[in-house]
CSV table of C-alpha atoms and ligand atoms in Angstrom, one decimal:
chain,number,residue,atom,x,y,z
A,96,MET,CA,6.9,34.5,12.1
A,97,PHE,CA,4.4,34.3,15.1
A,98,VAL,CA,3.4,30.8,15.5
A,99,THR,CA,0.5,30.2,17.6
A,100,ALA,CA,0.7,27.3,19.9
A,101,GLY,CA,-1.8,24.7,19.8
A,102,CYS,CA,-3.9,24.0,23.0
A,103,ALA,CA,-5.7,20.8,23.4
A,104,GLY,CA,-9.2,21.6,22.8
A,105,GLU,CA,-8.4,24.2,20.5
A,106,SER,CA,-9.4,23.8,16.7
A,107,PRO,CA,-7.2,21.9,14.1
A,108,PRO,CA,-5.5,24.0,11.2
A,109,THR,CA,-8.1,24.8,8.2
A,110,PRO,CA,-7.7,22.5,5.6
A,111,THR,CA,-6.7,24.1,2.0
A,112,ASP,CA,-8.9,21.9,0.5
A,113,PRO,CA,-12.6,23.9,-0.1
A,114,GLN,CA,-14.4,20.4,0.6
A,115,LEU,CA,-12.4,19.8,3.5
A,116,ALA,CA,-12.3,23.2,4.7
A,117,GLU,CA,-16.3,23.3,4.8
A,118,GLY,CA,-16.2,20.0,6.4
A,119,GLN,CA,-14.3,21.1,9.3
A,120,GLY,CA,-16.9,24.0,9.6
A,121,ILE,CA,-19.6,21.4,10.0
A,122,TYR,CA,-18.1,19.1,12.0
A,123,GLN,CA,-16.7,21.5,14.7
A,124,ARG,CA,-20.6,22.8,14.8
A,125,HIS,CA,-22.5,19.4,14.3
A,126,CYS,CA,-20.1,16.5,15.7
A,127,ALA,CA,-17.0,17.9,18.0
A,128,THR,CA,-19.3,18.6,21.0
A,129,CYS,CA,-19.5,14.4,20.7
A,130,HIS,CA,-16.9,13.1,18.8
A,131,GLY,CA,-14.1,15.6,20.2
A,132,VAL,CA,-12.3,18.4,18.7
A,133,THR,CA,-10.1,16.6,17.1
A,134,GLY,CA,-11.7,13.4,16.4
A,135,GLY,CA,-10.5,11.7,19.1
A,136,GLY,CA,-13.6,10.9,20.5
A,137,GLY,CA,-15.5,12.1,23.9
A,138,SER,CA,-19.1,10.7,25.0
A,139,ALA,CA,-18.7,9.4,21.4
A,140,PRO,CA,-16.0,6.9,19.9
A,141,ALA,CA,-13.0,8.3,18.1
A,142,LEU,CA,-13.1,9.2,14.5
A,143,ALA,CA,-9.7,10.3,13.6
A,144,GLY,CA,-7.7,8.0,11.7
A,145,ARG,CA,-10.0,4.9,11.7
A,146,MET,CA,-12.9,6.2,9.2
A,147,THR,CA,-11.1,4.5,6.3
A,148,GLU,CA,-10.7,1.3,8.0
A,149,ARG,CA,-13.7,1.2,9.8
A,150,PHE,CA,-15.7,2.2,6.3
A,151,PRO,CA,-14.4,1.2,3.3
A,152,ASP,CA,-16.6,2.5,1.2
A,153,PRO,CA,-17.3,5.5,2.4
A,154,ALA,CA,-21.2,5.3,0.9
A,155,ASP,CA,-21.5,3.2,3.7
A,156,GLN,CA,-20.2,6.0,6.5
A,157,LEU,CA,-22.5,8.4,4.6
A,158,ALA,CA,-25.3,6.3,5.3
A,159,LEU,CA,-24.8,6.0,9.3
A,160,VAL,CA,-24.2,9.7,9.6
A,161,ARG,CA,-27.4,10.5,7.4
A,162,ASN,CA,-29.4,7.7,9.1
A,163,GLY,CA,-28.1,7.8,12.8
A,164,VAL,CA,-27.7,5.0,15.0
A,165,PRO,CA,-31.1,4.1,16.7
A,166,GLY,CA,-31.1,3.9,20.2
A,167,THR,CA,-27.7,6.2,20.7
A,168,GLY,CA,-26.4,9.7,21.1
A,169,MET,CA,-25.7,9.3,17.3
A,170,ARG,CA,-28.9,11.1,15.8
A,171,ALA,CA,-29.9,11.3,12.4
A,172,PHE,CA,-28.6,14.0,10.1
A,173,ASP,CA,-30.2,13.5,6.7
A,174,ASP,CA,-32.6,16.5,7.7
A,175,VAL,CA,-30.2,18.8,9.4
A,176,LEU,CA,-27.3,19.0,6.7
A,177,THR,CA,-27.9,19.1,2.9
A,178,PRO,CA,-26.5,16.5,1.1
A,179,ASP,CA,-23.0,18.8,0.2
A,180,GLU,CA,-22.9,19.3,3.7
A,181,LEU,CA,-22.9,15.3,4.4
A,182,ASP,CA,-20.7,14.4,1.5
A,183,ALA,CA,-18.0,17.3,3.0
A,184,VAL,CA,-18.2,16.3,6.6
A,185,VAL,CA,-17.6,12.6,6.0
A,186,ALA,CA,-14.6,13.8,3.4
A,187,TYR,CA,-13.5,15.8,6.1
A,188,THR,CA,-13.5,12.5,8.8
A,189,ARG,CA,-11.8,10.2,6.4
A,190,ASP,CA,-9.3,12.5,5.0
A,191,ALA,CA,-8.2,15.4,7.4
A,192,LEU,CA,-9.0,13.9,11.1
B,276,LIG,C1,-24.9,13.7,20.6
B,276,LIG,C2,-23.8,12.9,20.6
B,276,LIG,C3,-23.1,13.1,19.0
B,276,LIG,C4,-23.1,14.1,18.0
B,276,LIG,C5,-23.7,15.7,18.0
B,276,LIG,C6,-22.7,13.0,16.6
B,276,LIG,N1,-22.2,11.9,17.3
B,276,LIG,FE1,-21.5,10.6,16.0
B,276,LIG,N2,-21.6,9.1,17.1
B,276,LIG,C7,-21.9,8.9,18.7
B,276,LIG,C8,-22.0,7.7,19.3
B,276,LIG,C9,-22.8,7.8,20.8
B,276,LIG,C10,-22.1,7.1,18.4
B,276,LIG,C11,-21.8,5.6,18.7
B,276,LIG,C12,-23.2,4.8,18.3
B,276,LIG,C13,-22.6,3.3,18.2
B,276,LIG,O1,-23.2,3.3,19.2
B,276,LIG,O2,-22.8,2.6,17.4
B,276,LIG,C14,-21.7,7.6,17.1
B,276,LIG,C15,-21.1,6.8,15.9
B,276,LIG,C16,-20.6,7.7,14.8
B,276,LIG,C17,-20.2,7.0,13.5
B,276,LIG,C18,-19.3,5.5,13.7
B,276,LIG,C19,-18.3,5.4,14.2
B,276,LIG,C20,-17.9,3.9,14.1
B,276,LIG,O3,-16.7,3.3,14.2
B,276,LIG,O4,-19.2,3.1,14.2
B,276,LIG,C21,-19.8,7.9,12.6
B,276,LIG,C22,-19.1,7.8,11.4
B,276,LIG,C23,-20.2,9.3,13.6
B,276,LIG,N3,-20.9,9.0,14.5
B,276,LIG,C24,-19.8,10.6,12.5
B,276,LIG,C25,-20.8,11.7,13.1
B,276,LIG,C26,-20.9,12.9,12.2
B,276,LIG,C27,-19.9,13.4,11.3
B,276,LIG,C28,-21.4,13.8,13.1
B,276,LIG,C29,-21.8,15.4,13.1
B,276,LIG,C30,-22.3,15.6,11.5
B,276,LIG,C31,-21.8,13.3,14.5
B,276,LIG,N4,-21.4,11.7,14.2
B,276,LIG,C32,-22.1,13.9,15.7
B,276,LIG,C33,-23.0,10.5,19.1
B,276,LIG,C34,-22.6,11.7,18.2
Protein backbone atom coordinates (compact mmCIF):
# COMPACT_ATOMS: atom_id res chain seq x y z
CA MET A 1 0.00 0.00 0.00
CA PHE A 2 1.24 3.46 -0.88
CA VAL A 3 1.80 5.61 2.16
CA THR A 4 1.84 9.38 1.75
CA ALA A 5 4.30 10.93 4.14
CA GLY A 6 2.89 13.96 5.94
CA CYS A 7 5.06 16.97 5.31
CA ALA A 8 4.96 19.94 7.64
CA GLY A 9 2.38 22.35 6.36
CA GLU A 10 0.36 19.66 4.62
CA SER A 11 -3.32 19.31 5.42
CA PRO A 12 -4.18 16.68 8.00
CA PRO A 13 -6.24 13.66 6.87
CA THR A 14 -9.93 14.28 6.21
CA PRO A 15 -12.10 13.24 9.17
CA THR A 16 -14.70 10.57 8.40
CA ASP A 17 -17.48 12.42 10.23
CA PRO A 18 -19.27 14.57 7.60
CA GLN A 19 -19.63 17.64 9.85
CA LEU A 20 -15.96 17.50 10.83
CA ALA A 21 -14.97 17.02 7.18
CA GLU A 22 -16.98 20.11 6.25
CA GLY A 23 -15.43 21.95 9.18
CA GLN A 24 -11.97 21.04 7.98
CA GLY A 25 -12.63 22.52 4.53
CA ILE A 26 -13.89 25.73 6.09
CA TYR A 27 -10.98 25.82 8.51
CA GLN A 28 -8.44 25.44 5.70
CA ARG A 29 -10.08 28.22 3.67
CA HIS A 30 -10.82 30.73 6.42
CA CYS A 31 -8.70 30.06 9.48
CA ALA A 32 -5.49 28.18 8.61
CA THR A 33 -3.60 31.21 7.29
CA CYS A 34 -3.46 32.65 10.81
CA HIS A 35 -4.01 29.66 13.11
CA GLY A 36 -1.89 27.17 11.12
CA VAL A 37 -2.98 24.27 8.88
CA THR A 38 -2.91 21.88 11.82
CA GLY A 39 -4.04 24.46 14.36
CA GLY A 40 -0.59 24.86 15.82
CA GLY A 41 -0.73 28.64 15.62
CA GLY A 42 1.10 31.20 13.52
CA SER A 43 0.23 34.88 13.52
CA ALA A 44 -2.68 33.82 15.75
CA PRO A 45 -2.74 31.61 18.85
CA ALA A 46 -2.67 27.81 18.56
CA LEU A 47 -6.13 26.23 18.70
CA ALA A 48 -5.17 22.55 18.51
CA GLY A 49 -5.86 20.52 21.61
CA ARG A 50 -6.93 23.42 23.81
CA MET A 51 -10.39 24.54 22.72
CA THR A 52 -12.45 22.32 25.01
CA GLU A 53 -10.44 23.54 27.98
CA ARG A 54 -10.42 27.18 26.90
CA PHE A 55 -14.15 27.13 26.10
CA PRO A 56 -15.85 24.49 28.28
CA ASP A 57 -19.14 25.68 26.81
CA PRO A 58 -19.00 25.41 22.99
CA ALA A 59 -21.48 28.30 22.80
CA ASP A 60 -18.79 30.66 24.11
CA GLN A 61 -16.40 29.60 21.37
CA LEU A 62 -19.12 29.90 18.74
CA ALA A 63 -19.84 33.44 19.97
CA LEU A 64 -16.16 34.39 19.71
CA VAL A 65 -15.91 33.12 16.14
CA ARG A 66 -19.20 34.81 15.19
CA ASN A 67 -18.27 38.16 16.73
CA GLY A 68 -14.48 38.17 16.40
CA VAL A 69 -12.16 39.90 18.83
CA PRO A 70 -12.25 43.66 18.15
CA GLY A 71 -8.87 45.30 17.76
CA THR A 72 -7.11 42.05 16.78
CA GLY A 73 -6.73 40.08 13.55
CA MET A 74 -9.67 37.92 14.61
CA ARG A 75 -12.53 39.22 12.50
CA ALA A 76 -16.21 38.42 12.93
CA PHE A 77 -17.29 35.47 10.82
CA ASP A 78 -21.06 35.74 11.22
CA ASP A 79 -21.37 37.54 7.89
CA VAL A 80 -18.91 35.17 6.15
CA LEU A 81 -20.12 31.73 7.20
CA THR A 82 -23.62 30.29 7.53
CA PRO A 83 -24.78 29.05 10.96
CA ASP A 84 -24.17 25.45 9.82
CA GLU A 85 -20.68 26.34 8.64
CA LEU A 86 -19.94 28.10 11.94
CA ASP A 87 -21.07 25.01 13.86
CA ALA A 88 -18.96 22.79 11.62
CA VAL A 89 -15.76 24.81 11.95
CA VAL A 90 -16.16 25.15 15.72
CA ALA A 91 -16.74 21.38 16.01
CA TYR A 92 -13.64 20.78 13.88
CA THR A 93 -11.41 22.94 16.09
CA ARG A 94 -12.74 21.22 19.24
CA ASP A 95 -12.89 17.61 18.11
CA ALA A 96 -10.41 17.16 15.29
CA LEU A 97 -7.49 19.53 15.85
C1 LIG B 1 -6.38 37.21 10.02
C2 LIG B 1 -6.00 36.23 11.00
C3 LIG B 1 -7.06 35.30 11.58
C4 LIG B 1 -7.96 34.51 10.91
C5 LIG B 1 -8.15 34.36 9.42
C6 LIG B 1 -8.70 33.80 11.93
N1 LIG B 1 -8.26 34.15 13.17
FE1 LIG B 1 -8.93 33.39 14.94
N2 LIG B 1 -7.72 34.67 15.94
C7 LIG B 1 -6.81 35.54 15.36
C8 LIG B 1 -6.14 36.27 16.41
C9 LIG B 1 -5.04 37.33 16.20
C10 LIG B 1 -6.67 35.82 17.63
C11 LIG B 1 -6.30 36.28 19.06
C12 LIG B 1 -7.28 37.36 19.47
C13 LIG B 1 -6.96 37.86 20.86
O1 LIG B 1 -5.93 38.53 21.01
O2 LIG B 1 -7.75 37.56 21.76
C14 LIG B 1 -7.67 34.80 17.30
C15 LIG B 1 -8.39 34.11 18.23
C16 LIG B 1 -9.22 33.05 17.95
C17 LIG B 1 -9.87 32.22 18.92
C18 LIG B 1 -9.74 32.35 20.44
C19 LIG B 1 -8.48 31.68 20.89
C20 LIG B 1 -8.28 31.81 22.37
O3 LIG B 1 -7.51 31.01 22.91
O4 LIG B 1 -8.84 32.71 23.00
C21 LIG B 1 -10.58 31.28 18.25
C22 LIG B 1 -11.44 30.16 18.83
C23 LIG B 1 -10.39 31.53 16.85
N3 LIG B 1 -9.56 32.61 16.69
C24 LIG B 1 -10.95 30.78 15.85
C25 LIG B 1 -10.86 31.10 14.50
C26 LIG B 1 -11.59 30.41 13.47
C27 LIG B 1 -12.53 29.24 13.71
C28 LIG B 1 -11.26 31.01 12.31
C29 LIG B 1 -11.80 30.71 10.93
C30 LIG B 1 -13.26 30.70 10.78
C31 LIG B 1 -10.30 32.06 12.61
N4 LIG B 1 -10.10 32.08 13.95
C32 LIG B 1 -9.70 32.87 11.66
C33 LIG B 1 -6.56 35.69 14.02
C34 LIG B 1 -7.27 35.08 13.00
